[in-house]
mmCIF file of C-alpha atoms and ligand atoms in Angstrom:
data_model
loop_
_atom_site.group_PDB
_atom_site.id
_atom_site.type_symbol
_atom_site.label_atom_id
_atom_site.label_comp_id
_atom_site.label_asym_id
_atom_site.label_seq_id
_atom_site.Cartn_x
_atom_site.Cartn_y
_atom_site.Cartn_z
ATOM 1 C CA MET A 865 -77.956 102.951 101.942
ATOM 2 C CA ASN A 866 -75.621 105.905 102.324
ATOM 3 C CA LEU A 867 -77.712 109.040 101.800
ATOM 4 C CA ALA A 868 -74.716 111.211 100.984
ATOM 5 C CA SER A 869 -73.848 109.219 97.909
ATOM 6 C CA GLY A 870 -74.789 106.048 96.106
ATOM 7 C CA SER A 871 -73.930 104.280 92.947
ATOM 8 C CA GLY A 872 -74.313 106.952 90.265
ATOM 9 C CA TYR A 873 -75.187 109.959 92.365
ATOM 10 C CA ARG A 874 -73.874 112.329 95.007
ATOM 11 C CA ILE A 875 -75.991 114.284 97.478
ATOM 12 C CA THR A 876 -75.091 117.639 99.043
ATOM 13 C CA GLU A 877 -77.295 119.020 101.757
ATOM 14 C CA ASN A 878 -77.888 122.740 102.136
ATOM 15 C CA ALA A 879 -76.128 123.385 98.824
ATOM 16 C CA ARG A 880 -75.299 126.795 97.365
ATOM 17 C CA LEU A 881 -76.566 127.335 93.804
ATOM 18 C CA ASP A 882 -74.857 130.705 93.122
ATOM 19 C CA ALA A 883 -72.444 129.113 90.616
ATOM 20 C CA ARG A 884 -75.178 126.943 89.101
ATOM 21 C CA ASN A 885 -77.314 129.715 87.664
ATOM 22 C CA THR A 886 -76.067 132.013 84.895
ATOM 23 C CA PHE A 887 -77.708 135.050 86.465
ATOM 24 C CA GLY A 888 -75.228 134.428 89.321
ATOM 25 C CA VAL A 889 -77.797 135.239 92.017
ATOM 26 C CA ARG A 890 -77.602 133.827 95.534
ATOM 27 C CA ALA A 891 -79.747 130.764 96.150
ATOM 28 C CA LYS A 892 -79.658 127.530 98.112
ATOM 29 C CA ALA A 893 -81.270 124.123 97.934
ATOM 30 C CA PRO A 894 -81.998 121.862 100.899
ATOM 31 C CA MET A 895 -80.741 118.954 98.839
ATOM 32 C CA LEU A 896 -78.680 118.903 95.632
ATOM 33 C CA VAL A 897 -78.301 115.578 93.836
ATOM 34 C CA ASP A 898 -75.635 115.266 91.108
ATOM 35 C CA VAL A 899 -76.438 112.232 89.027
ATOM 36 C CA SER A 900 -73.620 110.636 86.998
ATOM 37 C CA ASP A 901 -75.620 107.569 85.898
ATOM 38 C CA ALA A 902 -79.285 107.953 84.869
ATOM 39 C CA GLN A 903 -79.876 104.331 85.924
ATOM 40 C CA ALA A 904 -79.726 105.626 89.532
ATOM 41 C CA LEU A 905 -82.977 107.600 89.049
ATOM 42 C CA PRO A 906 -85.436 104.794 89.958
ATOM 43 C CA GLU A 907 -83.497 104.131 93.176
ATOM 44 C CA LEU A 908 -83.315 107.826 93.987
ATOM 45 C CA PHE A 909 -87.026 108.407 93.476
ATOM 46 C CA GLY A 910 -87.999 105.176 95.111
ATOM 47 C CA TYR A 911 -86.048 105.686 98.320
ATOM 48 C CA ALA A 912 -83.786 108.634 98.858
ATOM 49 C CA MET A 913 -86.279 111.196 97.496
ATOM 50 C CA PRO A 914 -89.923 110.444 98.029
ATOM 51 C CA ARG A 915 -91.979 111.075 94.879
ATOM 52 C CA ALA A 916 -93.989 113.746 96.624
ATOM 53 C CA ALA A 917 -90.925 115.943 97.196
ATOM 54 C CA SER A 918 -90.744 118.753 94.665
ATOM 55 C CA THR A 919 -87.708 118.344 92.390
ATOM 56 C CA LEU A 920 -86.176 120.978 90.201
ATOM 57 C CA VAL A 921 -84.042 119.546 87.392
ATOM 58 C CA LEU A 922 -81.158 121.849 86.668
ATOM 59 C CA GLY A 923 -79.338 121.877 83.325
ATOM 60 C CA GLY A 924 -76.811 124.640 82.780
ATOM 61 C CA GLY A 925 -78.872 126.959 84.980
ATOM 62 C CA SER A 926 -79.155 129.286 81.986
ATOM 63 C CA ASN A 927 -82.913 129.505 81.742
ATOM 64 C CA LEU A 928 -84.067 130.112 85.259
ATOM 65 C CA LEU A 929 -84.218 132.862 87.826
ATOM 66 C CA PHE A 930 -83.946 132.046 91.494
ATOM 67 C CA ALA A 931 -86.280 134.600 93.076
ATOM 68 C CA GLY A 932 -85.769 132.682 96.272
ATOM 69 C CA ASP A 933 -84.246 129.411 97.417
ATOM 70 C CA ALA A 934 -85.198 126.164 95.710
ATOM 71 C CA PRO A 935 -88.091 124.761 97.724
ATOM 72 C CA GLY A 936 -87.104 121.091 97.487
ATOM 73 C CA VAL A 937 -84.606 118.804 95.830
ATOM 74 C CA VAL A 938 -82.442 120.095 92.993
ATOM 75 C CA LEU A 939 -81.210 117.414 90.627
ATOM 76 C CA ALA A 940 -78.495 117.806 87.995
ATOM 77 C CA LEU A 941 -77.485 115.228 85.409
ATOM 78 C CA GLU A 942 -73.748 114.914 84.768
ATOM 79 C CA THR A 943 -74.046 112.241 82.103
ATOM 80 C CA ARG A 944 -71.913 113.168 79.070
ATOM 81 C CA ARG A 945 -71.919 110.446 76.378
ATOM 82 C CA ILE A 946 -72.443 111.223 72.712
ATOM 83 C CA ALA A 947 -72.845 108.306 70.219
ATOM 84 C CA LEU A 948 -73.950 107.550 66.711
ATOM 85 C CA ALA A 949 -77.151 105.592 67.241
ATOM 86 C CA GLU A 950 -78.100 104.774 63.668
ATOM 87 C CA ASP A 951 -76.700 105.372 60.223
ATOM 88 C CA ARG A 952 -79.450 105.829 57.667
ATOM 89 C CA GLY A 953 -77.202 106.932 54.815
ATOM 90 C CA GLU A 954 -78.186 110.517 54.054
ATOM 91 C CA THR A 955 -79.262 111.093 57.639
ATOM 92 C CA VAL A 956 -77.925 109.783 60.909
ATOM 93 C CA ILE A 957 -79.373 109.528 64.385
ATOM 94 C CA VAL A 958 -77.049 110.818 67.096
ATOM 95 C CA ARG A 959 -77.743 110.255 70.745
ATOM 96 C CA ALA A 960 -76.481 112.607 73.457
ATOM 97 C CA ASP A 961 -76.858 112.355 77.227
ATOM 98 C CA ALA A 962 -78.748 115.064 79.077
ATOM 99 C CA GLY A 963 -75.655 116.436 80.789
ATOM 100 C CA VAL A 964 -73.752 117.195 77.612
ATOM 101 C CA VAL A 965 -73.110 120.942 77.210
ATOM 102 C CA TRP A 966 -75.249 122.079 74.235
ATOM 103 C CA HIS A 967 -72.607 124.038 72.368
ATOM 104 C CA ASP A 968 -70.048 121.232 72.775
ATOM 105 C CA PHE A 969 -72.590 118.938 71.214
ATOM 106 C CA VAL A 970 -73.163 121.287 68.268
ATOM 107 C CA LEU A 971 -69.401 121.399 67.691
ATOM 108 C CA TRP A 972 -69.218 117.579 67.935
ATOM 109 C CA THR A 973 -71.877 117.212 65.203
ATOM 110 C CA LEU A 974 -70.097 119.675 62.935
ATOM 111 C CA GLY A 975 -66.768 117.926 63.599
ATOM 112 C CA HIS A 976 -68.378 114.701 62.408
ATOM 113 C CA GLY A 977 -69.608 116.278 59.158
ATOM 114 C CA LEU A 978 -73.213 116.402 60.315
ATOM 115 C CA SER A 979 -75.454 119.419 59.864
ATOM 116 C CA GLY A 980 -78.791 120.551 61.163
ATOM 117 C CA LEU A 981 -77.881 122.270 64.401
ATOM 118 C CA GLU A 982 -75.453 124.928 63.159
ATOM 119 C CA ASN A 983 -77.922 127.857 63.602
ATOM 120 C CA LEU A 984 -78.220 126.844 67.277
ATOM 121 C CA ALA A 985 -74.535 127.289 68.036
ATOM 122 C CA LEU A 986 -73.492 128.939 71.301
ATOM 123 C CA ILE A 987 -76.862 128.639 73.025
ATOM 124 C CA PRO A 988 -76.071 128.180 76.747
ATOM 125 C CA GLY A 989 -77.358 125.121 78.613
ATOM 126 C CA THR A 990 -77.363 121.385 78.215
ATOM 127 C CA VAL A 991 -78.755 118.821 75.787
ATOM 128 C CA GLY A 992 -81.311 117.717 78.369
ATOM 129 C CA ALA A 993 -82.690 121.219 78.685
ATOM 130 C CA ALA A 994 -82.870 121.847 74.918
ATOM 131 C CA PRO A 995 -86.225 120.101 74.288
ATOM 132 C CA ILE A 996 -87.880 121.518 77.374
ATOM 133 C CA GLN A 997 -88.232 125.059 76.043
ATOM 134 C CA ASN A 998 -87.595 123.952 72.439
ATOM 135 C CA ILE A 999 -84.554 126.184 72.106
ATOM 136 C CA GLY A 1000 -84.524 128.257 68.941
ATOM 137 C CA ALA A 1001 -82.438 130.844 67.224
ATOM 138 C CA TYR A 1002 -81.623 132.288 63.786
ATOM 139 C CA GLY A 1003 -84.545 130.626 62.020
ATOM 140 C CA MET A 1004 -84.327 127.171 63.576
ATOM 141 C CA GLU A 1005 -85.882 125.316 66.500
ATOM 142 C CA VAL A 1006 -84.405 122.205 68.019
ATOM 143 C CA GLY A 1007 -87.703 120.367 67.827
ATOM 144 C CA GLU A 1008 -87.247 120.131 64.041
ATOM 145 C CA ARG A 1009 -84.187 117.929 64.673
ATOM 146 C CA VAL A 1010 -85.321 115.910 67.642
ATOM 147 C CA HIS A 1011 -85.873 112.261 66.799
ATOM 148 C CA ALA A 1012 -86.852 111.062 70.254
ATOM 149 C CA VAL A 1013 -86.462 112.016 73.900
ATOM 150 C CA ASP A 1014 -85.584 109.494 76.588
ATOM 151 C CA ALA A 1015 -86.835 110.370 80.055
ATOM 152 C CA PHE A 1016 -87.509 109.006 83.478
ATOM 153 C CA ASP A 1017 -91.215 109.301 84.184
ATOM 154 C CA ARG A 1018 -91.577 110.103 87.839
ATOM 155 C CA LEU A 1019 -95.311 109.492 87.779
ATOM 156 C CA ASP A 1020 -94.967 105.888 86.677
ATOM 157 C CA GLY A 1021 -91.470 105.306 88.073
ATOM 158 C CA ARG A 1022 -90.110 104.023 84.776
ATOM 159 C CA PHE A 1023 -88.031 105.051 81.758
ATOM 160 C CA VAL A 1024 -89.962 106.166 78.700
ATOM 161 C CA ARG A 1025 -89.131 107.116 75.117
ATOM 162 C CA LEU A 1026 -91.124 109.918 73.532
ATOM 163 C CA ALA A 1027 -91.072 110.280 69.770
ATOM 164 C CA ALA A 1028 -90.676 113.893 68.547
ATOM 165 C CA GLU A 1029 -94.383 113.990 67.608
ATOM 166 C CA ALA A 1030 -95.324 113.238 71.229
ATOM 167 C CA CYS A 1031 -93.253 116.156 72.554
ATOM 168 C CA ALA A 1032 -95.744 118.846 71.329
ATOM 169 C CA PHE A 1033 -92.975 121.226 70.279
ATOM 170 C CA ALA A 1034 -94.060 124.845 69.667
ATOM 171 C CA TYR A 1035 -92.402 128.248 69.993
ATOM 172 C CA ARG A 1036 -90.405 128.056 73.296
ATOM 173 C CA ASP A 1037 -92.808 125.309 74.390
ATOM 174 C CA SER A 1038 -93.133 121.524 74.738
ATOM 175 C CA LEU A 1039 -94.942 118.795 76.615
ATOM 176 C CA PHE A 1040 -92.139 118.916 79.244
ATOM 177 C CA LYS A 1041 -92.885 122.526 80.155
ATOM 178 C CA HIS A 1042 -96.471 121.606 80.901
ATOM 179 C CA ALA A 1043 -95.566 118.651 83.137
ATOM 180 C CA PRO A 1044 -92.563 120.089 85.027
ATOM 181 C CA ASP A 1045 -92.722 117.517 87.830
ATOM 182 C CA ARG A 1046 -93.112 114.474 85.578
ATOM 183 C CA TYR A 1047 -90.284 113.835 83.169
ATOM 184 C CA ILE A 1048 -86.530 113.963 83.748
ATOM 185 C CA VAL A 1049 -84.927 114.016 80.350
ATOM 186 C CA THR A 1050 -82.020 111.521 80.324
ATOM 187 C CA ALA A 1051 -80.935 111.651 76.650
ATOM 188 C CA VAL A 1052 -81.995 113.061 73.353
ATOM 189 C CA GLU A 1053 -81.693 111.598 69.861
ATOM 190 C CA PHE A 1054 -81.320 113.942 66.918
ATOM 191 C CA VAL A 1055 -81.774 113.380 63.222
ATOM 192 C CA LEU A 1056 -78.959 115.059 61.335
ATOM 193 C CA ASP A 1057 -77.947 115.435 57.682
ATOM 194 C CA ARG A 1058 -74.806 114.417 55.809
ATOM 195 C CA ALA A 1059 -75.587 116.889 52.953
ATOM 196 C CA PHE A 1060 -75.854 120.485 54.217
ATOM 197 C CA GLN A 1061 -79.015 122.512 53.483
ATOM 198 C CA PRO A 1062 -78.186 125.986 54.678
ATOM 199 C CA ARG A 1063 -80.868 128.112 56.331
ATOM 200 C CA LEU A 1064 -79.729 131.687 55.984
ATOM 201 C CA ALA A 1065 -82.942 133.727 55.883
ATOM 202 C CA TYR A 1066 -82.749 135.177 59.428
ATOM 203 C CA ALA A 1067 -81.622 138.781 59.481
ATOM 204 C CA GLY A 1068 -77.861 139.183 59.905
ATOM 205 C CA ILE A 1069 -76.621 135.719 58.880
ATOM 206 C CA THR A 1070 -75.677 136.529 55.293
ATOM 207 C CA ASP A 1071 -74.097 139.841 56.426
ATOM 208 C CA ALA A 1072 -72.012 137.991 58.993
ATOM 209 C CA LEU A 1073 -70.931 135.426 56.352
ATOM 210 C CA GLN A 1074 -69.992 138.244 53.998
ATOM 211 C CA ALA A 1075 -67.965 139.938 56.732
ATOM 212 C CA MET A 1076 -66.136 136.614 57.138
ATOM 213 C CA GLY A 1077 -65.253 136.760 53.414
ATOM 214 C CA ILE A 1078 -67.409 133.774 52.530
ATOM 215 C CA GLU A 1079 -68.921 133.771 49.070
ATOM 216 C CA GLY A 1080 -71.242 131.227 47.530
ATOM 217 C CA THR A 1081 -72.728 128.399 49.549
ATOM 218 C CA PRO A 1082 -71.211 128.286 53.017
ATOM 219 C CA ARG A 1083 -70.274 125.149 54.935
ATOM 220 C CA ALA A 1084 -72.273 124.251 58.059
ATOM 221 C CA SER A 1085 -69.324 125.116 60.273
ATOM 222 C CA GLN A 1086 -69.146 128.581 58.655
ATOM 223 C CA VAL A 1087 -72.833 129.232 59.379
ATOM 224 C CA ALA A 1088 -72.164 128.195 62.999
ATOM 225 C CA GLU A 1089 -69.247 130.651 63.080
ATOM 226 C CA ALA A 1090 -71.476 133.431 61.701
ATOM 227 C CA VAL A 1091 -74.110 132.724 64.340
ATOM 228 C CA ILE A 1092 -71.426 132.710 67.048
ATOM 229 C CA ARG A 1093 -70.230 136.128 65.902
ATOM 230 C CA ILE A 1094 -73.758 137.584 65.904
ATOM 231 C CA ARG A 1095 -74.487 136.129 69.360
ATOM 232 C CA ARG A 1096 -71.166 137.438 70.787
ATOM 233 C CA ARG A 1097 -71.980 140.910 69.469
ATOM 234 C CA LYS A 1098 -75.558 141.046 70.704
ATOM 235 C CA LEU A 1099 -75.816 138.887 73.798
ATOM 236 C CA PRO A 1100 -73.679 139.385 76.901
ATOM 237 C CA ASP A 1101 -71.502 136.409 77.934
ATOM 238 C CA PRO A 1102 -72.963 135.013 81.182
ATOM 239 C CA ALA A 1103 -69.442 134.238 82.380
ATOM 240 C CA LEU A 1104 -68.764 138.007 82.377
ATOM 241 C CA LEU A 1105 -72.219 139.511 83.053
ATOM 242 C CA GLY A 1106 -74.922 137.381 84.712
ATOM 243 C CA ASN A 1107 -77.958 136.833 82.485
ATOM 244 C CA ALA A 1108 -80.327 134.159 81.157
ATOM 245 C CA GLY A 1109 -80.543 135.157 77.501
ATOM 246 C CA SER A 1110 -83.939 136.457 76.426
ATOM 247 C CA PHE A 1111 -85.946 137.204 79.556
ATOM 248 C CA PHE A 1112 -89.285 137.576 77.736
ATOM 249 C CA LYS A 1113 -90.879 135.489 75.024
ATOM 250 C CA ASN A 1114 -91.895 137.283 71.845
ATOM 251 C CA PRO A 1115 -95.643 137.794 72.313
ATOM 252 C CA ILE A 1116 -98.057 136.123 69.930
ATOM 253 C CA ILE A 1117 -101.193 138.155 69.306
ATOM 254 C CA ALA A 1118 -104.209 138.097 67.008
ATOM 255 C CA CYS A 1119 -103.787 139.518 63.478
ATOM 256 C CA ALA A 1120 -106.374 142.205 64.110
ATOM 257 C CA GLN A 1121 -104.506 143.499 67.168
ATOM 258 C CA ALA A 1122 -101.224 143.510 65.249
ATOM 259 C CA ASP A 1123 -102.853 145.510 62.400
ATOM 260 C CA ALA A 1124 -104.255 148.032 64.861
ATOM 261 C CA LEU A 1125 -100.827 148.459 66.462
ATOM 262 C CA LEU A 1126 -99.141 148.811 63.070
ATOM 263 C CA ALA A 1127 -101.495 151.718 62.282
ATOM 264 C CA ASP A 1128 -100.096 153.540 65.380
ATOM 265 C CA PHE A 1129 -96.516 152.209 65.176
ATOM 266 C CA PRO A 1130 -95.649 151.596 61.469
ATOM 267 C CA ALA A 1131 -92.024 150.749 62.301
ATOM 268 C CA MET A 1132 -92.980 147.850 64.642
ATOM 269 C CA PRO A 1133 -91.481 144.531 63.525
ATOM 270 C CA VAL A 1134 -94.163 141.858 62.944
ATOM 271 C CA PHE A 1135 -93.456 138.211 62.184
ATOM 272 C CA ARG A 1136 -95.643 135.250 61.310
ATOM 273 C CA GLY A 1137 -97.299 133.599 64.298
ATOM 274 C CA ALA A 1138 -98.070 129.916 64.785
ATOM 275 C CA GLY A 1139 -100.910 130.035 62.234
ATOM 276 C CA ASP A 1140 -102.338 132.468 59.716
ATOM 277 C CA ASP A 1141 -104.506 134.229 62.267
ATOM 278 C CA SER A 1142 -101.744 135.167 64.649
ATOM 279 C CA ARG A 1143 -98.645 137.362 64.568
ATOM 280 C CA LYS A 1144 -95.477 137.382 66.614
ATOM 281 C CA LEU A 1145 -94.135 140.717 67.851
ATOM 282 C CA SER A 1146 -90.576 141.499 68.927
ATOM 283 C CA ALA A 1147 -90.510 141.823 72.728
ATOM 284 C CA ALA A 1148 -87.094 143.452 72.372
ATOM 285 C CA TRP A 1149 -88.489 146.195 70.182
ATOM 286 C CA LEU A 1150 -91.443 146.830 72.477
ATOM 287 C CA ILE A 1151 -89.145 147.064 75.522
ATOM 288 C CA ASP A 1152 -86.655 149.200 73.620
ATOM 289 C CA GLN A 1153 -89.412 151.668 72.708
ATOM 290 C CA CYS A 1154 -90.224 152.031 76.381
ATOM 291 C CA GLY A 1155 -86.666 153.172 76.955
ATOM 292 C CA TRP A 1156 -85.327 150.259 79.021
ATOM 293 C CA LYS A 1157 -82.191 149.329 77.067
ATOM 294 C CA GLY A 1158 -79.139 149.899 79.277
ATOM 295 C CA HIS A 1159 -81.371 150.806 82.242
ATOM 296 C CA ARG A 1160 -79.923 149.997 85.668
ATOM 297 C CA ASP A 1161 -81.363 149.907 89.186
ATOM 298 C CA GLY A 1162 -78.471 149.094 91.441
ATOM 299 C CA ASP A 1163 -77.103 145.843 90.112
ATOM 300 C CA ALA A 1164 -80.266 144.776 88.277
ATOM 301 C CA GLY A 1165 -80.429 146.004 84.760
ATOM 302 C CA VAL A 1166 -81.186 145.602 81.079
ATOM 303 C CA ALA A 1167 -78.300 144.860 78.725
ATOM 304 C CA ALA A 1168 -77.068 147.826 76.721
ATOM 305 C CA SER A 1169 -76.677 145.572 73.673
ATOM 306 C CA HIS A 1170 -80.104 143.896 73.695
ATOM 307 C CA ALA A 1171 -83.369 145.049 75.304
ATOM 308 C CA LEU A 1172 -84.575 141.483 75.892
ATOM 309 C CA VAL A 1173 -81.750 140.507 78.204
ATOM 310 C CA LEU A 1174 -81.889 141.235 81.932
ATOM 311 C CA VAL A 1175 -78.487 141.373 83.550
ATOM 312 C CA ASN A 1176 -76.965 141.108 87.028
ATOM 313 C CA HIS A 1177 -74.157 143.621 87.359
ATOM 314 C CA GLY A 1178 -72.893 141.881 90.480
ATOM 315 C CA GLN A 1179 -74.939 141.618 93.611
ATOM 316 C CA ALA A 1180 -78.545 141.791 92.365
ATOM 317 C CA THR A 1181 -80.905 139.413 94.051
ATOM 318 C CA GLY A 1182 -83.392 137.308 92.155
ATOM 319 C CA MET A 1183 -86.214 139.355 93.634
ATOM 320 C CA GLN A 1184 -84.674 142.608 92.398
ATOM 321 C CA LEU A 1185 -84.432 141.180 88.884
ATOM 322 C CA LEU A 1186 -87.982 139.899 89.083
ATOM 323 C CA ASP A 1187 -89.171 143.297 90.249
ATOM 324 C CA LEU A 1188 -87.425 144.973 87.328
ATOM 325 C CA ALA A 1189 -89.031 142.450 84.954
ATOM 326 C CA HIS A 1190 -92.470 143.281 86.338
ATOM 327 C CA ARG A 1191 -91.929 146.989 85.795
ATOM 328 C CA ILE A 1192 -90.755 146.367 82.239
ATOM 329 C CA ALA A 1193 -93.802 144.208 81.466
ATOM 330 C CA ALA A 1194 -96.132 146.776 83.021
ATOM 331 C CA SER A 1195 -94.690 149.633 80.909
ATOM 332 C CA VAL A 1196 -95.007 147.566 77.683
ATOM 333 C CA HIS A 1197 -98.589 146.763 78.591
ATOM 334 C CA ALA A 1198 -99.384 150.404 79.361
ATOM 335 C CA ARG A 1199 -97.977 151.605 76.050
ATOM 336 C CA PHE A 1200 -98.894 148.837 73.631
ATOM 337 C CA GLY A 1201 -101.645 146.848 75.415
ATOM 338 C CA VAL A 1202 -99.571 143.700 74.936
ATOM 339 C CA ALA A 1203 -98.740 141.274 77.768
ATOM 340 C CA ILE A 1204 -95.194 139.908 77.708
ATOM 341 C CA GLU A 1205 -94.258 136.833 79.688
ATOM 342 C CA PRO A 1206 -90.959 135.591 81.011
ATOM 343 C CA GLU A 1207 -89.110 132.895 79.129
ATOM 344 C CA PRO A 1208 -86.970 131.507 81.968
ATOM 345 C CA ARG A 1209 -88.502 129.473 84.727
ATOM 346 C CA ILE A 1210 -88.919 131.500 87.880
ATOM 347 C CA VAL A 1211 -88.173 129.550 91.034
ATOM 348 C CA GLY A 1212 -89.354 130.598 94.480
ATOM 349 C CA ALA A 1213 -91.944 133.163 93.333
ATOM 350 C CA ALA A 1214 -94.838 133.413 90.911
ATOM 351 C CA TRP A 1215 -94.717 135.694 87.863
HETATM 352 N N1 EPU B 2094 -84.697 144.786 68.613
HETATM 353 C C1 EPU B 2094 -84.834 146.010 69.190
HETATM 354 N N2 EPU B 2094 -84.030 146.346 70.238
HETATM 355 C C2 EPU B 2094 -83.108 145.489 70.740
HETATM 356 C C3 EPU B 2094 -82.927 144.211 70.140
HETATM 357 C C4 EPU B 2094 -83.781 143.875 69.089
HETATM 358 O O1 EPU B 2094 -85.672 146.808 68.777
HETATM 359 O O2 EPU B 2094 -82.403 145.869 71.698
HETATM 360 C C5 EPU B 2094 -85.610 144.371 67.538
HETATM 361 C C6 EPU B 2094 -85.050 144.531 66.177
HETATM 362 O O3 EPU B 2094 -86.032 145.087 65.378
HETATM 363 C C7 EPU B 2094 -84.780 143.116 65.735
HETATM 364 C C8 EPU B 2094 -85.850 142.330 66.482
HETATM 365 O O4 EPU B 2094 -86.020 143.061 67.688
HETATM 366 O O5 EPU B 2094 -84.934 143.001 64.336
HETATM 367 C C9 EPU B 2094 -85.444 140.916 66.761
HETATM 368 O O6 EPU B 2094 -84.242 140.878 67.470
HETATM 369 P P1 EPU B 2094 -83.304 139.596 67.524
HETATM 370 O O7 EPU B 2094 -82.957 139.170 66.105
HETATM 371 O O8 EPU B 2094 -82.192 139.851 68.421
HETATM 372 O O9 EPU B 2094 -84.247 138.443 68.039
HETATM 373 P P2 EPU B 2094 -85.219 138.389 69.296
HETATM 374 O O10 EPU B 2094 -86.575 138.105 68.778
HETATM 375 O O11 EPU B 2094 -85.042 139.515 70.215
HETATM 376 C C10 EPU B 2094 -85.001 135.788 69.458
HETATM 377 C C11 EPU B 2094 -84.803 134.779 70.537
HETATM 378 C C12 EPU B 2094 -83.329 134.671 70.905
HETATM 379 C C13 EPU B 2094 -82.545 134.298 69.621
HETATM 380 C C14 EPU B 2094 -82.807 135.350 68.547
HETATM 381 C C15 EPU B 2094 -82.177 134.996 67.223
HETATM 382 C C16 EPU B 2094 -86.844 134.752 71.819
HETATM 383 C C17 EPU B 2094 -87.491 135.131 73.121
HETATM 384 N N3 EPU B 2094 -85.581 135.137 71.697
HETATM 385 O O12 EPU B 2094 -84.669 137.038 69.985
HETATM 386 O O13 EPU B 2094 -83.206 133.626 71.812
HETATM 387 O O14 EPU B 2094 -81.177 134.188 69.866
HETATM 388 O O15 EPU B 2094 -84.219 135.464 68.316
HETATM 389 O O16 EPU B 2094 -82.926 134.019 66.627
HETATM 390 O O17 EPU B 2094 -87.478 134.123 70.995
HETATM 391 C C18 EPU B 2094 -83.140 133.129 74.122
HETATM 392 O O18 EPU B 2094 -84.191 132.521 73.952
HETATM 393 O O19 EPU B 2094 -82.616 133.189 75.274
HETATM 394 C C19 EPU B 2094 -82.553 133.843 73.030
HETATM 395 C C20 EPU B 2094 -81.459 134.611 73.158
#
């Protein structure tokens, strides 16, 4: 077998990953495998890449930080089919390959008169990456719309289908995050609606709709447009300024700790946590209070428009960004006694 390419995949040795991560930091991989047909995965893992070799699955490279080079194989799926899998009348099941660009998929669903993903417009990355961290924005999480996830199980060397209930979706979390070397998501099925049920409660959406001159009940495509406008205003475009969206997760803490903090900081935003006994804080607010917004150390910085977004002004290395992130987390901990943790996967170093 030709190692450099086979049916359904292409291998590049000593590959540069600079253009494959939205931070735009320098990084390399000893082996990069671009997969154009998921059916090639059993062959790849059976022969070309021994199962023991560590494999990093790359989507749009928008939720990771290369603090060093990738230690082993990097694999990227280039599969791009979208199809109607099942028509159930009021709802439909749509199936999209892992390599489909997420925002293109959201636009496809809206173009076909299907709603349910409009609040998740313009999130960077791919369909295959969406269930991993259970992408969420503007009052919606993708897990609510996942019907099933198809994956290649490296442990058993076979394809599996996981129903949504088996995926353990939670805030920026899923089964896949806890077994990073096991599943390679190959396709995702979503359950979408024909009749639109708008979800407009998240701060800013109704204002954006009003600014667009929309009165009464909006269409799903108009909600998507409102979300796109808010995102463009708040979040830097990775094509222009390297970043990976929110760098920290919003911390979830016990109610009692939130109450104690509120006594000292009455203006602190507090949201519901996973259950009644927990609360979610705004990492952006905590970081902002520590004075980091717009901060810059050389080319590593914090966005001027949003305190949660670390940015690469040009030549920052992954280690410089990681060092800045550590200093931000330490200052938040010193002031509020709250630990904040990174949202993107950090490759080549531990947090
Ligand atoms: N805030 C500040 N300073 C800032 C920005 C925000 O104090 O610079 C405060 C404000 O009080 C604001 C609150 O933080 O009301 C929340 O801000 P925002 O609505 O921007 O949401 P977020 O909690 O910072 C989360 C997600 C984003 C998602 C938005 C909208 C996480 C880690 N981040 O951000 O997701 O787009 O909500 O739903 O949950 C991502 O994951 O990469 C991402 C961008």
